[in-house]
Short mmCIF file of C-alpha atoms and ligand atoms in Angstrom, two decimals:
data_model
loop_
_atom_site.label_atom_id
_atom_site.label_comp_id
_atom_site.label_asym_id
_atom_site.label_seq_id
_atom_site.Cartn_x
_atom_site.Cartn_y
_atom_site.Cartn_z
CA MET A 23 -100.55 -92.15 -116.91
CA ASP A 24 -97.92 -90.16 -115.67
CA LEU A 25 -94.56 -91.09 -114.23
CA VAL A 26 -93.91 -89.08 -111.05
CA SER A 27 -90.87 -88.89 -109.23
CA THR A 28 -89.77 -91.14 -106.52
CA PRO A 29 -88.34 -89.26 -103.59
CA GLU A 30 -88.56 -91.98 -100.95
CA SER A 31 -87.88 -94.65 -102.78
CA SER A 32 -85.45 -96.06 -105.72
CA ALA A 33 -89.04 -98.12 -107.04
CA PRO A 34 -90.61 -96.76 -110.11
CA ARG A 35 -93.54 -94.59 -109.09
CA ARG A 36 -96.40 -94.08 -111.83
CA ARG A 37 -100.09 -93.01 -110.96
CA ALA A 38 -103.45 -93.65 -112.13
CA ARG A 39 -106.76 -92.59 -111.01
CA VAL A 40 -107.87 -95.91 -109.95
CA VAL A 41 -106.02 -99.23 -109.53
CA VAL A 42 -108.45 -102.63 -110.16
CA VAL A 43 -107.40 -105.16 -108.62
CA GLY A 44 -108.41 -108.40 -110.44
CA ALA A 45 -109.46 -108.84 -114.53
CA GLY A 46 -112.47 -111.29 -113.71
CA PRO A 47 -116.12 -110.56 -114.69
CA ALA A 48 -116.44 -108.01 -111.54
CA GLY A 49 -113.03 -106.18 -112.23
CA LEU A 50 -113.12 -105.97 -116.08
CA THR A 51 -116.55 -104.65 -116.06
CA VAL A 52 -115.48 -101.93 -113.62
CA ALA A 53 -112.40 -101.30 -116.07
CA ASN A 54 -114.80 -100.88 -119.13
CA ILE A 55 -117.59 -98.63 -117.31
CA LEU A 56 -113.71 -96.39 -116.24
CA ARG A 57 -112.13 -96.76 -119.74
CA ALA A 58 -115.57 -95.55 -121.70
CA ALA A 59 -115.64 -92.07 -119.26
CA SER A 60 -111.70 -91.92 -120.19
CA VAL A 61 -110.50 -92.52 -116.19
CA ASP A 62 -106.90 -93.26 -116.37
CA CYS A 63 -106.88 -96.83 -114.46
CA VAL A 64 -104.86 -99.97 -114.57
CA VAL A 65 -105.94 -103.49 -114.29
CA LEU A 66 -103.68 -106.09 -112.46
CA GLU A 67 -104.39 -109.78 -112.88
CA THR A 68 -101.88 -112.58 -111.34
CA GLU A 69 -102.89 -114.97 -114.13
CA SER A 70 -102.06 -114.66 -117.54
CA ARG A 71 -104.68 -113.90 -120.30
CA GLU A 72 -105.00 -117.11 -121.66
CA PHE A 73 -105.79 -118.64 -118.49
CA ILE A 74 -108.54 -115.97 -117.23
CA GLU A 75 -110.11 -116.39 -121.02
CA GLN A 76 -110.21 -120.65 -120.25
CA ARG A 77 -111.29 -120.92 -116.73
CA PRO A 78 -114.20 -122.49 -116.49
CA ARG A 79 -116.79 -121.31 -114.34
CA ALA A 80 -120.09 -119.74 -114.09
CA GLY A 81 -122.36 -120.14 -116.97
CA PHE A 82 -126.00 -118.37 -116.35
CA ILE A 83 -126.49 -114.95 -116.14
CA GLU A 84 -129.62 -112.74 -114.85
CA GLU A 85 -131.60 -110.84 -118.06
CA TRP A 86 -131.53 -107.68 -115.79
CA ALA A 87 -127.30 -108.07 -115.37
CA VAL A 88 -127.54 -108.88 -119.45
CA ARG A 89 -129.33 -105.72 -119.79
CA ALA A 90 -127.52 -103.78 -118.37
CA LEU A 91 -124.02 -104.96 -120.22
CA GLN A 92 -125.85 -104.16 -123.37
CA GLN A 93 -126.73 -100.57 -122.36
CA ARG A 94 -122.63 -100.14 -122.33
CA GLY A 95 -122.46 -101.97 -125.41
CA LEU A 96 -120.29 -104.92 -123.39
CA ALA A 97 -122.77 -107.73 -124.65
CA ASP A 98 -122.50 -107.36 -128.40
CA ARG A 99 -121.31 -111.32 -128.76
CA LEU A 100 -123.49 -112.82 -126.09
CA LEU A 101 -126.43 -111.01 -127.49
CA GLU A 102 -125.83 -112.96 -130.72
CA GLY A 103 -124.53 -116.33 -129.32
CA ALA A 104 -126.31 -117.04 -125.99
CA GLN A 105 -129.24 -119.15 -125.45
CA THR A 106 -131.91 -118.35 -123.18
CA GLN A 107 -133.93 -120.59 -120.49
CA GLY A 108 -137.17 -119.73 -118.56
CA GLU A 109 -137.64 -122.82 -116.98
CA CYS A 110 -135.75 -125.22 -114.89
CA GLU A 111 -137.12 -129.07 -113.94
CA PHE A 112 -136.95 -130.63 -110.40
CA ARG A 113 -136.70 -134.38 -110.39
CA TRP A 114 -137.89 -135.72 -107.19
CA ALA A 115 -139.59 -139.23 -105.37
CA GLY A 116 -139.65 -140.58 -109.26
CA GLU A 117 -141.17 -137.67 -111.22
CA ARG A 118 -140.55 -134.55 -113.08
CA HIS A 119 -141.61 -131.29 -112.20
CA ARG A 120 -141.07 -128.00 -114.80
CA PHE A 121 -141.07 -124.72 -113.49
CA ALA A 122 -141.56 -122.14 -115.68
CA TYR A 123 -140.26 -118.79 -114.15
CA GLY A 124 -139.36 -117.18 -117.40
CA GLU A 125 -143.11 -117.21 -117.89
CA LEU A 126 -143.69 -116.08 -113.87
CA SER A 127 -141.17 -113.40 -113.79
CA GLY A 128 -140.98 -111.79 -117.43
CA HIS A 129 -137.18 -112.66 -116.64
CA ARG A 130 -134.60 -115.22 -118.76
CA HIS A 131 -131.15 -116.27 -118.12
CA PHE A 132 -128.62 -115.75 -120.51
CA VAL A 133 -126.13 -119.36 -121.05
CA TYR A 134 -123.19 -118.02 -121.63
CA PRO A 135 -119.73 -119.28 -119.96
CA GLN A 136 -117.78 -117.28 -117.86
CA PRO A 137 -114.71 -117.57 -120.57
CA LEU A 138 -116.29 -115.90 -123.13
CA LEU A 139 -117.85 -113.01 -120.99
CA VAL A 140 -114.07 -112.74 -119.46
CA THR A 141 -113.04 -113.09 -123.29
CA ASP A 142 -115.23 -110.11 -124.56
CA LEU A 143 -114.58 -107.67 -121.54
CA VAL A 144 -110.95 -108.46 -122.28
CA ARG A 145 -111.27 -107.60 -125.75
CA ALA A 146 -113.33 -104.70 -125.01
CA TYR A 147 -110.85 -103.16 -122.30
CA ALA A 148 -107.51 -103.65 -123.76
CA ASP A 149 -107.92 -104.61 -127.92
CA ARG A 150 -110.27 -101.57 -128.31
CA ALA A 151 -110.45 -99.37 -125.91
CA GLY A 152 -106.46 -99.64 -125.65
CA GLY A 153 -106.94 -100.12 -121.73
CA ASP A 154 -103.95 -100.68 -119.31
CA ILE A 155 -103.89 -104.18 -117.83
CA ARG A 156 -100.91 -105.78 -117.01
CA PHE A 157 -101.05 -109.98 -116.27
CA GLY A 158 -99.31 -112.15 -114.54
CA VAL A 159 -98.19 -109.54 -111.58
CA ARG A 160 -96.83 -110.82 -108.37
CA ASP A 161 -97.19 -110.10 -104.42
CA VAL A 162 -99.90 -107.35 -104.75
CA GLU A 163 -99.84 -104.92 -101.52
CA LEU A 164 -102.12 -102.00 -100.93
CA HIS A 165 -100.59 -99.22 -99.11
CA GLY A 166 -102.73 -96.12 -97.17
CA ILE A 167 -105.93 -97.10 -98.23
CA ASP A 168 -107.05 -94.38 -94.95
CA THR A 169 -105.51 -91.60 -96.99
CA ASP A 170 -106.25 -89.61 -100.04
CA ARG A 171 -103.48 -90.66 -101.57
CA PRO A 172 -103.52 -94.73 -101.66
CA SER A 173 -100.88 -96.73 -103.36
CA VAL A 174 -100.94 -100.72 -104.86
CA SER A 175 -97.41 -102.22 -105.19
CA TYR A 176 -96.46 -105.56 -107.70
CA THR A 177 -93.97 -107.24 -108.67
CA ASP A 178 -93.52 -107.26 -112.30
CA PRO A 179 -93.17 -110.86 -113.62
CA ARG A 180 -90.87 -109.81 -116.41
CA THR A 181 -88.25 -107.65 -114.90
CA GLY A 182 -88.99 -108.79 -111.53
CA GLU A 183 -88.92 -105.18 -110.64
CA ARG A 184 -90.99 -103.60 -107.77
CA ILE A 185 -93.65 -101.21 -109.50
CA ARG A 186 -95.88 -98.90 -107.47
CA ILE A 187 -99.05 -97.15 -108.72
CA ASP A 188 -100.54 -94.40 -106.58
CA CYS A 189 -103.75 -93.81 -106.91
CA ASP A 190 -107.32 -92.18 -105.80
CA ALA A 191 -109.32 -95.01 -105.55
CA ILE A 192 -108.39 -99.11 -105.42
CA ALA A 193 -111.39 -101.48 -106.63
CA GLY A 194 -110.88 -104.60 -104.69
CA CYS A 195 -111.84 -107.15 -107.59
CA ASP A 196 -109.57 -110.13 -106.93
CA GLY A 197 -112.21 -112.71 -106.01
CA ALA A 198 -112.29 -115.34 -102.81
CA ARG A 199 -108.57 -116.17 -102.84
CA GLY A 200 -107.17 -112.60 -103.56
CA VAL A 201 -105.34 -110.10 -101.53
CA THR A 202 -107.76 -107.27 -100.90
CA ARG A 203 -110.56 -108.66 -98.80
CA THR A 204 -107.41 -108.82 -95.92
CA TYR A 205 -107.02 -105.35 -95.88
CA LEU A 206 -110.81 -104.91 -94.73
CA GLY A 207 -111.50 -107.98 -92.90
CA TYR A 208 -109.30 -110.33 -91.70
CA LEU A 209 -106.79 -108.14 -89.69
CA GLY A 210 -108.11 -108.23 -86.73
CA THR A 211 -109.58 -104.72 -86.95
CA GLU A 212 -112.79 -103.30 -86.72
CA ARG A 213 -112.94 -102.10 -90.57
CA ALA A 214 -115.46 -104.78 -91.17
CA THR A 215 -116.99 -108.16 -90.25
CA VAL A 216 -117.06 -111.11 -92.01
CA ALA A 217 -120.24 -113.09 -91.97
CA ARG A 218 -119.70 -116.46 -92.71
CA HIS A 219 -122.17 -119.92 -93.81
CA ASP A 220 -120.97 -123.07 -93.86
CA TYR A 221 -123.38 -125.81 -95.77
CA GLY A 222 -121.07 -128.65 -94.30
CA ILE A 223 -121.58 -129.56 -97.93
CA GLY A 224 -119.67 -130.66 -100.93
CA TRP A 225 -120.54 -130.77 -104.54
CA LEU A 226 -118.24 -131.92 -106.91
CA ALA A 227 -118.10 -129.80 -109.71
CA LEU A 228 -118.16 -131.84 -113.44
CA LEU A 229 -117.89 -130.28 -116.98
CA ALA A 230 -118.64 -133.07 -119.25
CA GLU A 231 -117.75 -133.08 -123.31
CA ALA A 232 -121.06 -133.95 -123.83
CA PRO A 233 -124.33 -131.73 -125.46
CA PRO A 234 -126.90 -130.81 -122.72
CA SER A 235 -129.57 -133.80 -121.70
CA SER A 236 -132.16 -131.16 -121.39
CA ASP A 237 -133.59 -128.19 -122.68
CA CYS A 238 -133.18 -126.55 -119.02
CA VAL A 239 -131.42 -126.91 -115.92
CA VAL A 240 -132.72 -129.88 -113.72
CA PHE A 241 -132.17 -130.10 -110.41
CA GLY A 242 -132.46 -133.92 -108.84
CA LEU A 243 -133.39 -134.21 -105.21
CA HIS A 244 -132.60 -137.77 -104.58
CA PRO A 245 -131.64 -139.68 -101.01
CA ARG A 246 -128.54 -140.67 -102.56
CA GLY A 247 -127.32 -137.20 -102.78
CA PHE A 248 -128.29 -133.88 -104.72
CA ALA A 249 -127.42 -133.84 -108.38
CA ALA A 250 -127.73 -131.31 -111.09
CA HIS A 251 -127.69 -130.74 -115.12
CA MET A 252 -127.09 -127.36 -116.55
CA ALA A 253 -125.76 -126.39 -120.31
CA ARG A 254 -122.74 -124.48 -121.00
CA SER A 255 -122.69 -124.67 -124.73
CA PRO A 256 -124.33 -127.10 -127.67
CA GLN A 257 -121.26 -129.47 -126.89
CA VAL A 258 -120.15 -129.03 -122.83
CA THR A 259 -122.45 -129.19 -119.98
CA ARG A 260 -122.14 -129.17 -116.60
CA TYR A 261 -122.78 -131.62 -113.48
CA TYR A 262 -122.73 -131.57 -109.79
CA LEU A 263 -122.70 -134.51 -107.59
CA GLU A 264 -123.32 -133.52 -103.96
CA CYS A 265 -120.09 -135.62 -102.11
CA PRO A 266 -118.59 -135.23 -98.81
CA PRO A 267 -116.83 -132.06 -97.84
CA GLY A 268 -113.46 -132.17 -99.00
CA ASP A 269 -113.79 -135.18 -100.54
CA ASP A 270 -110.89 -136.29 -103.35
CA PRO A 271 -111.94 -135.68 -106.90
CA GLU A 272 -109.97 -138.95 -107.62
CA ASN A 273 -112.37 -140.92 -105.82
CA TRP A 274 -114.62 -140.51 -108.73
CA SER A 275 -113.50 -142.24 -111.36
CA HIS A 276 -115.15 -141.58 -114.93
CA GLU A 277 -117.28 -144.67 -114.26
CA ARG A 278 -118.44 -143.69 -110.62
CA VAL A 279 -119.71 -140.09 -111.98
CA TRP A 280 -122.07 -141.72 -114.95
CA ALA A 281 -123.39 -144.27 -112.66
CA GLU A 282 -124.11 -141.75 -109.83
CA LEU A 283 -125.27 -139.17 -112.35
CA HIS A 284 -127.60 -141.35 -113.73
CA ALA A 285 -129.11 -143.29 -110.38
CA ARG A 286 -129.72 -139.62 -109.33
CA LEU A 287 -130.94 -138.13 -112.08
CA THR A 288 -132.91 -140.71 -114.51
CA VAL A 289 -136.98 -140.23 -113.78
CA ALA A 290 -139.73 -142.13 -115.97
CA GLY A 291 -140.16 -140.31 -119.10
CA ALA A 292 -137.22 -137.79 -119.20
CA PRO A 293 -134.53 -138.04 -121.94
CA PRO A 294 -131.21 -140.24 -121.00
CA LEU A 295 -128.69 -138.39 -120.14
CA THR A 296 -125.72 -138.09 -122.68
CA GLU A 297 -122.21 -138.92 -121.53
CA GLY A 298 -119.04 -137.52 -122.29
CA ARG A 299 -115.59 -137.05 -121.34
CA LEU A 300 -115.22 -135.66 -118.04
CA ILE A 301 -112.63 -132.13 -118.55
CA GLU A 302 -113.09 -130.99 -115.40
CA LYS A 303 -113.47 -132.36 -111.60
CA ARG A 304 -112.90 -130.21 -108.53
CA VAL A 305 -114.73 -130.53 -105.26
CA LEU A 306 -116.66 -127.25 -103.97
CA ASP A 307 -116.55 -127.13 -100.25
CA MET A 308 -119.85 -125.40 -99.74
CA HIS A 309 -119.65 -121.98 -98.02
CA ASN A 310 -121.12 -118.42 -98.03
CA TYR A 311 -119.65 -115.05 -96.80
CA VAL A 312 -120.10 -111.72 -96.76
CA VAL A 313 -118.03 -108.87 -95.77
CA GLU A 314 -119.79 -105.58 -94.70
CA PRO A 315 -119.24 -103.07 -94.75
CA MET A 316 -117.43 -103.49 -98.67
CA SER A 317 -115.55 -100.66 -98.52
CA HIS A 318 -113.17 -98.63 -96.21
CA GLY A 319 -111.21 -95.42 -96.87
CA ARG A 320 -110.38 -95.92 -100.71
CA LEU A 321 -110.68 -99.70 -101.28
CA TYR A 322 -113.80 -101.04 -102.89
CA LEU A 323 -114.59 -104.42 -103.21
CA ALA A 324 -116.54 -105.88 -105.65
CA GLY A 325 -117.48 -109.64 -106.31
CA ASP A 326 -116.36 -112.56 -104.95
CA ALA A 327 -113.58 -110.35 -103.05
CA ALA A 328 -116.16 -108.88 -100.89
CA HIS A 329 -118.90 -112.24 -100.74
CA LEU A 330 -119.50 -115.69 -101.87
CA ALA A 331 -122.12 -117.56 -102.68
CA ALA A 332 -121.83 -121.35 -103.28
CA PRO A 333 -123.04 -121.97 -106.97
CA ILE A 334 -126.45 -123.79 -105.54
CA ALA A 335 -128.55 -120.65 -106.60
CA ALA A 336 -126.32 -119.59 -109.67
CA LYS A 337 -125.64 -116.07 -108.47
CA GLY A 338 -121.78 -115.47 -108.06
CA MET A 339 -120.81 -114.02 -111.17
CA ASN A 340 -124.30 -111.88 -111.36
CA LEU A 341 -123.36 -110.15 -107.68
CA ALA A 342 -120.38 -109.51 -109.54
CA LEU A 343 -121.82 -107.89 -111.98
CA HIS A 344 -124.03 -105.86 -110.05
CA ASP A 345 -121.46 -104.83 -107.64
CA ALA A 346 -119.04 -103.84 -110.80
CA LEU A 347 -122.02 -101.90 -112.48
CA LEU A 348 -122.35 -99.68 -109.31
CA LEU A 349 -118.39 -99.11 -108.52
CA GLY A 350 -117.76 -98.42 -111.88
CA ASP A 351 -120.49 -95.51 -111.54
CA ALA A 352 -119.84 -94.19 -108.64
CA LEU A 353 -115.78 -93.95 -109.62
CA VAL A 354 -116.96 -92.17 -112.89
CA ALA A 355 -118.37 -89.60 -110.30
CA TYR A 356 -115.72 -88.96 -108.51
CA CYS A 357 -113.30 -88.88 -111.13
CA GLY A 358 -114.79 -86.85 -113.17
CA GLU A 359 -115.71 -88.17 -116.75
CA GLY A 360 -112.76 -87.21 -119.26
CA GLU A 361 -108.51 -86.46 -119.41
CA GLY A 362 -106.61 -84.23 -121.43
CA GLU A 363 -107.58 -80.59 -121.85
CA GLY A 364 -110.18 -79.82 -120.39
CA ALA A 365 -110.69 -82.46 -117.87
CA VAL A 366 -110.21 -81.69 -114.40
CA GLU A 367 -108.39 -83.79 -112.50
CA GLY A 368 -110.06 -83.00 -109.45
CA GLU A 369 -112.46 -84.74 -106.71
CA GLY A 370 -116.11 -85.03 -108.30
CA ASP A 371 -119.12 -86.20 -106.58
CA ASP A 372 -118.33 -88.54 -104.26
CA SER A 373 -121.73 -89.31 -102.95
CA ALA A 374 -122.32 -92.69 -104.86
CA LEU A 375 -118.60 -94.18 -103.91
CA THR A 376 -119.66 -92.79 -100.30
CA GLY A 377 -123.31 -95.27 -100.41
CA TYR A 378 -121.76 -97.86 -102.39
CA SER A 379 -121.67 -100.79 -99.73
CA GLU A 380 -124.73 -99.84 -98.70
CA ALA A 381 -126.54 -99.99 -102.18
CA CYS A 382 -124.38 -103.63 -102.65
CA LEU A 383 -125.37 -105.18 -100.07
CA PRO A 384 -129.54 -105.62 -99.80
CA ARG A 385 -128.97 -107.57 -103.35
CA VAL A 386 -126.12 -109.29 -101.68
CA TRP A 387 -128.16 -110.48 -98.80
CA GLN A 388 -131.26 -111.56 -100.37
CA TYR A 389 -129.22 -113.78 -102.88
CA GLN A 390 -127.47 -114.97 -99.80
CA GLU A 391 -130.90 -115.73 -98.29
CA PHE A 392 -132.11 -117.52 -101.31
CA SER A 393 -129.34 -119.78 -101.75
CA GLN A 394 -129.49 -120.83 -98.42
CA TRP A 395 -133.21 -121.46 -98.35
CA LEU A 396 -132.54 -123.81 -101.91
CA SER A 397 -129.51 -125.73 -100.62
CA GLU A 398 -131.90 -126.29 -97.98
CA LEU A 399 -134.38 -127.93 -100.70
CA LEU A 400 -132.06 -129.43 -102.71
CA HIS A 401 -130.00 -131.30 -99.57
CA GLY A 402 -132.91 -132.17 -97.67
CA PRO A 403 -134.03 -135.78 -99.25
CA SER A 404 -130.08 -136.48 -98.73
CA SER A 405 -129.56 -135.23 -95.19
CA GLY A 406 -130.70 -138.17 -93.69
CA ASP A 407 -132.43 -136.33 -91.08
CA PRO A 408 -136.44 -136.79 -91.47
CA PHE A 409 -137.23 -133.67 -90.07
CA LYS A 410 -135.26 -132.10 -92.85
CA ALA A 411 -136.45 -134.42 -95.91
CA GLY A 412 -139.65 -133.38 -94.90
CA THR A 413 -139.20 -129.51 -94.87
CA ALA A 414 -137.56 -129.85 -97.78
CA ALA A 415 -140.50 -131.89 -99.68
CA ALA A 416 -142.77 -129.13 -97.96
CA ARG A 417 -140.64 -125.82 -99.53
CA LEU A 418 -140.75 -127.90 -103.27
CA ARG A 419 -144.69 -128.72 -103.01
CA ARG A 420 -145.28 -125.27 -102.24
CA ILE A 421 -143.47 -123.71 -105.00
CA LEU A 422 -145.08 -126.15 -107.15
CA GLY A 423 -148.89 -125.28 -106.05
CA SER A 424 -149.26 -121.81 -104.74
CA PRO A 425 -149.44 -119.28 -107.66
CA ALA A 426 -147.77 -116.74 -105.02
CA ALA A 427 -145.06 -118.79 -103.54
CA ALA A 428 -144.21 -119.36 -107.50
CA ALA A 429 -144.24 -115.98 -108.22
CA ALA A 430 -141.67 -115.40 -104.94
CA PHE A 431 -139.43 -118.16 -105.94
CA ALA A 432 -139.55 -117.04 -109.89
CA GLU A 433 -138.48 -113.57 -108.78
CA LEU A 434 -135.52 -114.63 -106.52
CA TYR A 435 -134.08 -117.03 -108.89
CA ILE A 436 -134.02 -114.64 -111.94
CA GLY A 437 -132.89 -112.02 -109.36
CA LYS A 438 -135.44 -109.53 -110.22
CA GLY A 439 -136.49 -106.85 -107.35
CA ALA A 440 -134.08 -107.90 -105.42
CA ASP A 441 -132.69 -104.30 -104.36
CA ASN A 442 -134.72 -104.49 -101.43
P1 FAD B 523 -113.15 -113.98 -110.26
O1 FAD B 523 -113.61 -114.44 -111.34
O2 FAD B 523 -112.64 -114.84 -109.18
O3 FAD B 523 -111.88 -112.89 -110.38
C1 FAD B 523 -110.70 -112.01 -109.72
C2 FAD B 523 -109.39 -112.53 -110.37
O4 FAD B 523 -108.30 -111.85 -109.44
C3 FAD B 523 -109.11 -113.54 -111.10
O5 FAD B 523 -109.33 -113.45 -112.51
C4 FAD B 523 -107.74 -113.76 -110.12
O6 FAD B 523 -107.10 -114.55 -110.71
C5 FAD B 523 -106.99 -112.55 -109.84
N1 FAD B 523 -106.45 -112.53 -108.60
C6 FAD B 523 -106.55 -113.12 -107.95
N2 FAD B 523 -105.80 -112.68 -107.08
C7 FAD B 523 -105.16 -111.77 -107.11
C8 FAD B 523 -104.27 -110.69 -106.45
N3 FAD B 523 -103.67 -111.04 -105.29
N4 FAD B 523 -103.72 -109.96 -107.38
C9 FAD B 523 -104.55 -109.39 -108.57
N5 FAD B 523 -105.07 -110.69 -109.08
C10 FAD B 523 -105.87 -111.56 -108.60
N6 FAD B 523 -121.91 -117.44 -110.67
C11 FAD B 523 -123.05 -117.40 -111.14
O7 FAD B 523 -124.04 -116.35 -111.34
N7 FAD B 523 -123.75 -118.50 -112.59
C12 FAD B 523 -123.11 -119.90 -112.34
O8 FAD B 523 -123.41 -120.59 -113.07
C13 FAD B 523 -121.61 -119.83 -111.60
N8 FAD B 523 -121.31 -120.92 -111.57
C14 FAD B 523 -120.11 -121.50 -111.09
C15 FAD B 523 -119.81 -122.56 -111.04
C16 FAD B 523 -118.48 -123.05 -110.44
C17 FAD B 523 -117.79 -124.13 -110.82
C18 FAD B 523 -117.74 -121.90 -109.51
C19 FAD B 523 -116.42 -122.20 -108.95
C20 FAD B 523 -118.43 -121.01 -109.24
C21 FAD B 523 -119.95 -120.61 -110.05
N9 FAD B 523 -120.43 -119.00 -110.09
C22 FAD B 523 -121.60 -119.10 -110.60
C23 FAD B 523 -119.60 -118.11 -109.45
C24 FAD B 523 -118.75 -117.12 -110.18
O9 FAD B 523 -117.75 -117.74 -111.35
C25 FAD B 523 -118.05 -116.03 -109.20
O10 FAD B 523 -118.84 -115.83 -108.11
C26 FAD B 523 -117.11 -115.02 -110.30
O11 FAD B 523 -116.11 -115.75 -111.13
C27 FAD B 523 -116.98 -113.99 -109.65
O12 FAD B 523 -116.20 -112.78 -110.13
P2 FAD B 523 -115.78 -112.01 -109.99
O13 FAD B 523 -114.71 -111.08 -110.58
O14 FAD B 523 -115.76 -111.19 -108.27
O15 FAD B 523 -114.17 -112.93 -109.18
#
């Protein structure tokens, strides 16, 4: 990255082709793609490296996403270590119903905790490829996104100095609580609309230091509330319990959590739940949103910055990877491969960047629709509304009884053919 003169300000100004805001799965994937093509980029992240490499969240990656990471040399450890799963189980009205979506779709999930993926992507970008990443930055601001020369400024955590980076494009990958989205959707401008859906439901998200109690994802449909079981590793299991939105996690003692999990997930013939210490306990108010279009001027949003999918169908990280793969390639086409001798720092082909939002949104909406559909199925029995309970039961019977409905469900659940 070059230093350039700073005529109008004493703040140090620097230049890079692309500034990536946020080092989650989306930002790190974009950065790795740029780095592999020798496009000069800087990643800005508010948290520390240790923090992002340990932040627990997702765990199920769809096969198409794994293959795309593999093609770019970003999935070595994932492919070595991840277990694959192609079945889920619905527990409903005291019975178990296995559903073999892997057989039906030909695709499987890879069980790989998000912190491991983030660790792999940071190593590939920063340690192996020598990419520029700045942790702990504060007060990130964007400037001139409507112009050909936008910039990003931030406060350096060590010196307190304000730094400004001029660039050609900004990748807004700073998640649901970041700042980049506000430059598109929340300024009362007509740059973008934000479509939002609130489920009116809370989920108590739990991580237990306990081995999985089933060889697959378990969805417990129960009048007391929905519950779920998902493997994370041989030692750690994620559980969810439906609860009132805004509930205080402190209302959920160890004893209450396990009593409720047993009550909602136990059916005849199922292996008993293995209990363990709860190492994460937080309440998620389930909601989704989509920012449309996902770009404006030289700012391109990817991942949770652009759209949130409550973890009902395990779609968020997969969508973040989908955006990032498209955005990384589009930025490479625009910036041109390579730097240094022979490289032309000019404008390349911007057609993929122009079409970026349009290319992402079909899958975004397919996943949103599927999450909403699945939510109605999973929460119907506990809704207290006999009509919702009846339609939820009809949905479940349909996917368990109709081969055509089962095949359609399997493809959506694993994200196959969702780009239309
Ligand atoms: P993030 O991972 O949120 O990364 C954004 C980064 O930007 C963060 O590192 C943040 O610190 C940083 N940042 C924030 N603000 C700024 C700023 N102003 N400047 C610079 N950096 C900033 N998805 C699935 O696909 N499968 C699952 O099984 C699944 N389970 C989940 C379980 C839970 C409990 C939760 C909460 C989510 C789950 N998800 C799941 C969703 C998934 O975790 C997210 O969709 C995914 O993290 C999105 O990646 P991202 O890179 O867009 O955003």
